[in-house]
């Protein structure tokens, strides 16, 4: 009898252990960048609820907000398991990939989207992720939100003035001349907002030298890559934009800061504004329902080596962390969230673009979506330098961008300083 009781207890313990093991395999933790109540959070929350019901699993989700990656790192160091995170790709790479915290996501591209006959890689636009493969051949983000950037303008105003969206730098300067002749500053711009300060230097470098050239030069400890004469051309074009060149920026740009530039543009004080695809959402309340948004990517620079169709791609997406205890289930959810119904909901409810092919963007983003689909090349946000070389970005790039955009140095001096300051920066590391 005593042996029978011991055997029963042993079996019960084994059953409890097995049950506990099964339960652990059927749940995962997800720390998200969105806050409760935001449209993006609501779409994700609905998908999570559906995933839990359909798969019989539990998703332990924390709506951590924009500083999610800063919150996650100390918890991971303390031994806490976190399986899945989401954020802007550049931030994912800058905070997680460089510190060997992120796990590769290549295998997700080969996973079937549940209920569909296509893989994740087949439904996603290649432009949305192809620029994020690292030298090791790994991809560390699967996008679900597609952000890009370009020059925003009022189509009705430009039609009235007889201006077409320019394809070349010469045409761009001609459009600026027409705006000036009609008492309109060509470009809304705020030098004191750091993210704005690197937009034009990056875009010009991509057009003149090609995608990846800025990143390569920033990472060259000798500074020699910046001695390419093409960097003088980059500087010359930026100088043209400045107050001492062709004076293309709005009056007072030296002291302007977000959100003043975009509001000046919306009010018709400036003819265009270069910024991300979130601009229609941010400005629609001030613009009114009838404002006719147009957008074009940075124009081709004659004689440039870069692909004139290259478009900036700044996706937001998922990463399953290295060492995640429930990686397989977390990756199943990533594929699940890319089902057509959730991608359409993302567009309709958040007014953003989806990286999934075949789903029209909101009308305000139609021009930008067309540019993405036409792109034969892509480049990342700031050509990836702020993620790969954050110290260089802060100590070299930002200060020199301010100098050239103020017209305080010439194009040749800009190139020379990039070379010498880059060499000095790496010598200090």
Coordinates of C-alpha atoms in Angstrom, one line a residue:
X1 CA 0.0 0.0 0.0
X2 CA 2.9 2.4 0.9
X3 CA 4.5 1.7 -2.5
X4 CA 1.2 2.5 -4.2
X5 CA 0.9 5.8 -2.4
X6 CA 4.5 6.8 -3.3
X7 CA 3.8 5.8 -6.9
X8 CA 0.7 7.9 -7.0
X9 CA 2.5 10.9 -5.5
X10 CA 5.3 10.5 -8.0
X11 CA 2.9 10.4 -10.9
X12 CA 1.1 13.5 -9.6
X13 CA 4.3 15.4 -9.3
X14 CA 5.3 14.4 -12.8
X15 CA 1.9 15.5 -14.1
X16 CA 2.2 18.8 -12.3
X17 CA 5.7 19.4 -13.7
X18 CA 4.6 18.5 -17.2
X19 CA 1.6 20.8 -16.9
X20 CA 3.8 23.6 -15.7
X21 CA 6.2 23.0 -18.6
X22 CA 3.4 23.0 -21.1
X23 CA 2.0 26.2 -19.7
X24 CA 5.4 28.0 -19.9
X25 CA 5.7 27.0 -23.5
X26 CA 2.2 28.4 -24.3
X27 CA 2.8 32.0 -23.2
X28 CA 5.2 34.8 -24.0
X29 CA 6.0 38.3 -22.8
X30 CA 5.8 41.3 -25.0
X31 CA 7.0 44.8 -24.1
X32 CA 5.6 47.4 -26.5
X33 CA 6.4 51.0 -27.3
X34 CA 2.8 52.1 -27.5
X35 CA 0.7 53.5 -24.7
X36 CA -2.7 52.3 -23.8
X37 CA -5.4 54.1 -25.7
X38 CA -3.3 55.0 -28.7
X39 CA -4.8 53.8 -32.1
X40 CA -1.6 51.7 -32.6
X41 CA -2.0 50.0 -29.2
X42 CA -5.7 49.3 -29.9
X43 CA -4.9 47.4 -33.1
X44 CA -2.2 45.4 -31.5
X45 CA -4.3 44.7 -28.4
X46 CA -7.1 43.3 -30.7
X47 CA -4.7 41.1 -32.5
X48 CA -3.3 39.8 -29.2
X49 CA -6.7 39.0 -27.9
X50 CA -7.5 37.1 -31.2
X51 CA -4.1 35.3 -31.0
X52 CA -4.8 34.2 -27.4
X53 CA -8.2 32.9 -28.3
X54 CA -7.2 31.1 -31.5
X55 CA -4.0 29.5 -30.1
X56 CA -5.1 28.9 -26.5
X57 CA -2.1 30.9 -25.2
X58 CA -1.4 33.8 -22.9
X59 CA 0.4 37.0 -24.0
X60 CA 1.8 38.9 -21.0
X61 CA 1.9 42.4 -22.6
X62 CA 3.3 45.6 -21.1
X63 CA 2.4 48.9 -22.7
X64 CA 5.7 50.6 -21.8
X65 CA 5.7 53.7 -24.1
X66 CA 8.4 55.2 -26.2
X67 CA 11.2 54.5 -23.7
X68 CA 10.5 50.8 -23.8
X69 CA 14.1 49.8 -24.8
X70 CA 15.5 51.8 -21.9
X71 CA 13.1 50.0 -19.6
X72 CA 13.9 46.6 -21.0
X73 CA 17.7 46.5 -20.7
X74 CA 18.0 46.7 -16.9
X75 CA 15.3 44.0 -16.5
X76 CA 17.2 41.7 -18.8
X77 CA 20.4 42.3 -17.0
X78 CA 18.6 41.4 -13.8
X79 CA 17.7 38.0 -15.3
X80 CA 14.0 38.7 -16.2
X81 CA 12.8 37.0 -19.4
X82 CA 11.3 39.3 -22.0
X83 CA 10.5 37.6 -25.3
X84 CA 9.3 40.2 -27.8
X85 CA 9.8 44.0 -28.1
X86 CA 8.8 46.6 -30.8
X87 CA 10.3 49.9 -31.7
X88 CA 11.7 52.0 -34.5
X89 CA 14.2 49.9 -36.3
X90 CA 17.1 52.3 -35.9
X91 CA 16.5 52.3 -32.1
X92 CA 16.3 48.5 -32.0
X93 CA 19.6 48.3 -33.8
X94 CA 21.2 51.0 -31.8
X95 CA 20.1 49.7 -28.4
X96 CA 19.8 46.0 -28.8
X97 CA 21.7 44.7 -31.9
X98 CA 25.0 46.5 -31.1
X99 CA 24.8 45.0 -27.5
X100 CA 24.0 41.5 -28.7
X101 CA 20.6 41.6 -27.1
X102 CA 18.5 41.2 -30.2
X103 CA 17.9 37.9 -31.9
X104 CA 18.0 37.3 -35.7
X105 CA 14.6 37.3 -37.4
X106 CA 15.5 35.8 -40.8
X107 CA 13.4 32.6 -40.1
X108 CA 10.2 34.7 -39.7
X109 CA 10.5 35.7 -43.4
X110 CA 10.0 32.0 -44.2
X111 CA 7.0 31.5 -41.9
X112 CA 3.5 31.2 -43.4
X113 CA 1.1 34.0 -42.5
X114 CA -1.6 32.1 -40.6
X115 CA -4.7 31.3 -42.7
X116 CA -2.9 32.5 -45.9
X117 CA -0.8 30.7 -48.5
X118 CA 2.1 33.2 -48.5
X119 CA 5.1 33.6 -46.3
X120 CA 5.9 36.8 -44.3
X121 CA 8.7 37.5 -46.8
X122 CA 6.3 37.2 -49.7
X123 CA 3.6 39.6 -48.3
X124 CA 6.1 42.3 -47.1
X125 CA 7.5 44.9 -49.5
X126 CA 11.2 44.1 -49.8
X127 CA 11.9 47.9 -49.5
X128 CA 10.5 47.8 -46.0
X129 CA 13.3 45.6 -44.6
X130 CA 16.1 44.9 -47.2
X131 CA 18.2 47.7 -45.9
X132 CA 18.4 46.3 -42.4
X133 CA 20.4 43.1 -43.0
X134 CA 23.7 43.4 -41.1
X135 CA 27.1 42.3 -42.2
X136 CA 26.6 38.9 -40.5
X137 CA 23.7 38.3 -42.9
X138 CA 21.0 38.6 -40.2
X139 CA 17.9 40.7 -40.1
X140 CA 16.9 41.9 -36.7
X141 CA 13.5 43.5 -37.3
X142 CA 10.2 42.4 -38.9
X143 CA 8.3 45.6 -39.8
X144 CA 4.6 46.2 -39.2
X145 CA 4.6 50.0 -39.6
X146 CA 6.2 51.8 -42.5
X147 CA 7.6 55.3 -42.1
X148 CA 9.2 57.3 -44.9
X149 CA 10.0 61.0 -45.5
X150 CA 9.9 63.6 -48.2
X151 CA 9.0 67.2 -49.0
X152 CA 5.4 67.9 -48.1
X153 CA 3.5 70.6 -50.0
X154 CA 0.0 71.9 -50.6
X155 CA -1.1 70.5 -53.9
X156 CA -3.8 73.2 -54.4
X157 CA -1.3 76.0 -53.8
X158 CA 1.3 74.5 -56.1
X159 CA -1.3 74.0 -58.8
X160 CA -2.4 77.6 -58.5
X161 CA 1.3 78.7 -58.9
X162 CA 1.9 76.4 -61.8
X163 CA 4.6 74.4 -59.9
X164 CA 5.0 70.6 -60.6
X165 CA 6.7 68.3 -58.1
X166 CA 10.4 68.6 -59.1
X167 CA 12.4 65.5 -60.1
X168 CA 15.8 67.2 -60.3
X169 CA 17.8 69.7 -58.2
X170 CA 17.5 72.3 -61.1
X171 CA 13.7 71.9 -61.1
X172 CA 13.7 72.2 -57.3
X173 CA 15.6 75.5 -57.4
X174 CA 13.2 76.7 -60.1
X175 CA 10.2 75.8 -57.8
X176 CA 11.8 77.8 -55.0
X177 CA 12.2 80.8 -57.3
X178 CA 8.5 80.7 -58.1
X179 CA 7.6 80.5 -54.4
X180 CA 9.9 83.4 -53.6
X181 CA 8.4 85.5 -56.4
X182 CA 5.0 85.0 -54.7
X183 CA 6.2 86.1 -51.3
X184 CA 6.5 82.5 -49.9
X185 CA 9.6 81.2 -48.2
X186 CA 10.5 78.0 -50.0
X187 CA 11.3 75.6 -47.1
X188 CA 10.0 75.5 -43.6
X189 CA 12.9 74.5 -41.4
X190 CA 14.0 74.7 -37.7
X191 CA 17.8 74.4 -37.1
X192 CA 17.3 74.0 -33.3
X193 CA 15.5 70.7 -33.7
X194 CA 18.3 68.1 -33.9
X195 CA 16.4 65.6 -35.9
X196 CA 15.7 68.2 -38.6
X197 CA 19.4 69.2 -38.7
X198 CA 20.6 66.0 -40.3
X199 CA 17.7 65.5 -42.8
X200 CA 19.2 67.4 -45.6
X201 CA 22.9 66.4 -45.2
X202 CA 21.8 62.8 -45.3
X203 CA 19.5 63.1 -48.3
X204 CA 22.1 65.1 -50.3
X205 CA 24.8 62.6 -49.5
X206 CA 22.5 59.7 -50.6
X207 CA 21.9 61.5 -53.9
X208 CA 25.5 62.5 -54.5
X209 CA 27.4 59.4 -53.3
X210 CA 24.7 56.7 -52.8
X211 CA 23.1 55.0 -49.9
X212 CA 25.6 53.7 -47.4
X213 CA 28.4 56.2 -48.3
X214 CA 27.7 58.4 -45.3
X215 CA 27.7 55.4 -43.0
X216 CA 30.9 54.1 -44.4
X217 CA 32.7 57.4 -44.1
X218 CA 31.4 57.9 -40.5
X219 CA 32.9 54.6 -39.5
X220 CA 36.3 55.2 -41.2
X221 CA 38.8 55.9 -38.4
X222 CA 41.2 57.5 -40.9
X223 CA 38.8 60.1 -42.1
X224 CA 40.0 59.5 -45.7
X225 CA 36.6 58.6 -47.1
X226 CA 35.5 62.2 -46.5
X227 CA 38.3 63.4 -48.8
X228 CA 36.4 62.2 -51.8
X229 CA 35.6 65.4 -53.9
X230 CA 32.0 64.4 -53.9
X231 CA 31.7 65.5 -50.3
X232 CA 32.6 69.0 -51.4
X233 CA 29.6 68.8 -53.7
X234 CA 27.5 67.7 -50.8
X235 CA 28.7 70.7 -48.9
X236 CA 28.1 73.1 -51.8
X237 CA 24.5 72.0 -52.2
X238 CA 23.9 72.4 -48.4
X239 CA 25.5 75.9 -48.6
X240 CA 23.1 76.8 -51.4
X241 CA 20.2 76.1 -49.1
X242 CA 21.6 78.3 -46.4
X243 CA 20.9 82.0 -45.7
X244 CA 24.3 82.9 -47.3
X245 CA 23.6 80.8 -50.3
X246 CA 20.3 80.9 -52.2
X247 CA 18.5 81.5 -48.9
X248 CA 15.9 78.7 -49.4
X249 CA 14.9 78.4 -45.7
X250 CA 12.1 80.3 -44.0
X251 CA 12.9 83.5 -42.2
X252 CA 14.2 82.9 -38.7
X253 CA 15.1 79.3 -39.2
X254 CA 18.3 79.8 -37.2
X255 CA 16.2 80.0 -34.0
X256 CA 13.2 77.9 -35.0
X257 CA 12.2 74.7 -33.2
X258 CA 9.5 72.0 -33.5
X259 CA 6.6 72.5 -34.0
X260 CA 7.0 76.0 -35.5
X261 CA 8.2 74.9 -38.9
X262 CA 5.4 72.6 -39.7
X263 CA 2.8 75.1 -38.5
X264 CA 4.4 77.8 -40.6
X265 CA 4.1 75.5 -43.6
X266 CA 0.5 74.6 -42.9
X267 CA -0.4 78.3 -42.6
X268 CA 1.1 79.0 -46.0
X269 CA 4.1 80.9 -44.8
X270 CA 6.5 78.4 -46.4
X271 CA 6.0 76.4 -49.6
X272 CA 7.2 73.0 -48.4
X273 CA 8.5 71.0 -45.4
X274 CA 10.7 68.0 -45.3
X275 CA 9.6 65.5 -42.7
X276 CA 8.3 62.0 -42.0
X277 CA 5.1 60.4 -43.0
X278 CA 3.5 61.2 -39.7
X279 CA 3.0 64.9 -40.8
X280 CA -0.6 64.6 -42.1
X281 CA -1.7 63.1 -38.7
X282 CA 0.1 65.8 -36.7
X283 CA -1.0 68.7 -38.9
X284 CA -4.5 67.8 -40.0
X285 CA -6.3 69.5 -37.1
X286 CA -4.6 72.8 -38.0
X287 CA -4.8 72.3 -41.8
X288 CA -8.5 71.4 -41.9
X289 CA -10.3 68.6 -43.8
X290 CA -9.8 70.1 -47.3
X291 CA -6.0 70.5 -47.2
X292 CA -4.6 68.6 -50.2
X293 CA -1.4 66.9 -49.1
X294 CA 1.3 66.2 -51.6
X295 CA 4.8 64.7 -51.1
X296 CA 7.9 64.1 -53.2
X297 CA 11.2 62.6 -52.3
X298 CA 14.4 64.5 -52.4
X299 CA 15.1 65.3 -56.1
X300 CA 17.9 63.8 -58.2
X301 CA 21.1 65.8 -58.1
X302 CA 22.6 66.0 -61.6
X303 CA 25.9 64.2 -61.8
X304 CA 25.3 62.3 -58.6
X305 CA 26.2 58.7 -58.2
X306 CA 23.3 57.8 -56.0
X307 CA 20.1 56.1 -57.3
X308 CA 17.6 58.9 -57.8
X309 CA 14.7 56.6 -56.8
X310 CA 16.3 55.8 -53.4
X311 CA 13.7 56.5 -50.6
X312 CA 14.2 56.7 -46.9
X313 CA 12.8 53.7 -45.1
X314 CA 12.3 54.0 -41.3
X315 CA 10.2 51.0 -40.2
X316 CA 8.8 50.2 -36.8
X317 CA 8.8 46.5 -36.1
X318 CA 9.3 43.5 -33.8
X319 CA 12.4 41.7 -32.5
X320 CA 12.4 38.5 -30.5
X321 CA 15.3 38.9 -28.1
X322 CA 18.3 36.6 -28.0
X323 CA 17.8 34.0 -25.3
X324 CA 14.1 34.5 -25.2
X325 CA 12.5 31.5 -23.4
X326 CA 9.4 31.5 -25.7
X327 CA 10.9 32.6 -29.0
X328 CA 8.9 30.3 -31.2
X329 CA 5.5 31.4 -29.9
X330 CA 6.6 35.0 -30.1
X331 CA 7.6 34.6 -33.7
X332 CA 4.2 32.9 -34.4
X333 CA 2.6 36.1 -33.2
X334 CA 4.8 38.3 -35.4
X335 CA 3.6 36.3 -38.4
X336 CA 0.0 36.4 -37.1
X337 CA 0.0 40.2 -36.8
X338 CA 0.9 40.5 -40.5
X339 CA -2.4 38.9 -41.6
X340 CA -4.2 41.1 -44.1
X341 CA -7.0 42.1 -41.6
X342 CA -4.6 43.6 -39.1
X343 CA -2.5 45.3 -41.8
X344 CA -5.7 46.9 -43.2
X345 CA -6.8 47.9 -39.7
X346 CA -3.3 49.5 -39.2
X347 CA -3.8 51.7 -42.2
X348 CA -7.4 52.6 -41.5
X349 CA -7.2 53.2 -37.8
X350 CA -3.7 54.6 -37.3
X351 CA -3.4 56.5 -40.7
X352 CA 0.0 55.0 -41.3
X353 CA 1.4 52.9 -44.1
X354 CA 1.7 49.1 -43.7
X355 CA 4.8 47.3 -45.1
X356 CA 2.4 44.6 -46.4
X357 CA 2.1 44.7 -50.2
X358 CA -1.2 45.4 -51.9
X359 CA -2.8 47.6 -49.3
X360 CA -3.3 51.2 -50.3
X361 CA -2.0 53.9 -47.9
X362 CA -4.2 56.6 -46.5
X363 CA -4.9 59.2 -49.3
X364 CA -2.5 61.7 -47.7
X365 CA 0.4 59.2 -48.1
X366 CA -0.4 58.0 -51.6
X367 CA 2.4 59.9 -53.2
X368 CA 4.9 58.6 -50.7
X369 CA 3.7 55.0 -51.1
X370 CA 4.1 55.3 -54.8
X371 CA 7.7 56.5 -54.4
X372 CA 8.4 53.5 -52.1
X373 CA 7.0 51.1 -54.6
X374 CA 9.0 52.7 -57.4
X375 CA 12.2 52.7 -55.4
X376 CA 15.1 50.7 -56.9
X377 CA 17.1 51.4 -53.8
X378 CA 16.5 52.4 -50.2
X379 CA 18.4 54.2 -47.4
X380 CA 17.8 54.1 -43.7
X381 CA 17.1 57.0 -41.3
X382 CA 20.3 59.2 -41.3
X383 CA 22.0 56.4 -43.3
X384 CA 22.1 54.5 -40.1
X385 CA 24.9 56.6 -38.5
X386 CA 23.0 57.7 -35.4
X387 CA 22.4 54.0 -34.6
X388 CA 25.8 52.6 -35.6
X389 CA 28.0 55.6 -34.4
X390 CA 25.9 57.6 -32.0
X391 CA 29.0 59.4 -30.5
X392 CA 30.1 60.4 -34.0
X393 CA 26.6 61.6 -34.8
X394 CA 26.5 63.8 -31.8
X395 CA 30.1 65.1 -31.7
X396 CA 30.8 65.5 -35.4
X397 CA 27.8 65.3 -37.7
X398 CA 25.3 67.5 -35.8
X399 CA 27.7 70.5 -35.1
X400 CA 29.0 70.5 -38.7
X401 CA 25.5 70.3 -40.1
X402 CA 24.6 73.4 -38.1
X403 CA 27.6 75.3 -39.5
X404 CA 27.0 74.4 -43.2
X405 CA 23.2 75.0 -43.0
X406 CA 23.9 78.4 -41.4
X407 CA 26.3 79.2 -44.3
X408 CA 29.1 79.7 -41.7
X409 CA 31.5 77.4 -43.6
X410 CA 31.8 76.6 -47.3
X411 CA 31.2 73.3 -49.0
X412 CA 35.0 72.6 -49.1
X413 CA 35.4 73.5 -45.5
X414 CA 32.5 71.2 -44.6
X415 CA 34.2 68.2 -46.3
X416 CA 37.6 69.0 -44.8
X417 CA 36.1 69.3 -41.3
X418 CA 34.2 66.0 -41.7
X419 CA 37.5 64.4 -42.5
X420 CA 39.6 65.9 -39.7
X421 CA 36.9 65.7 -37.0
X422 CA 36.1 62.1 -37.9
X423 CA 39.8 61.1 -37.6
X424 CA 40.1 63.0 -34.3
X425 CA 36.9 61.4 -33.0
X426 CA 38.0 57.9 -33.6
X427 CA 41.4 58.6 -32.2
X428 CA 39.7 59.5 -28.9
X429 CA 37.8 56.2 -28.7

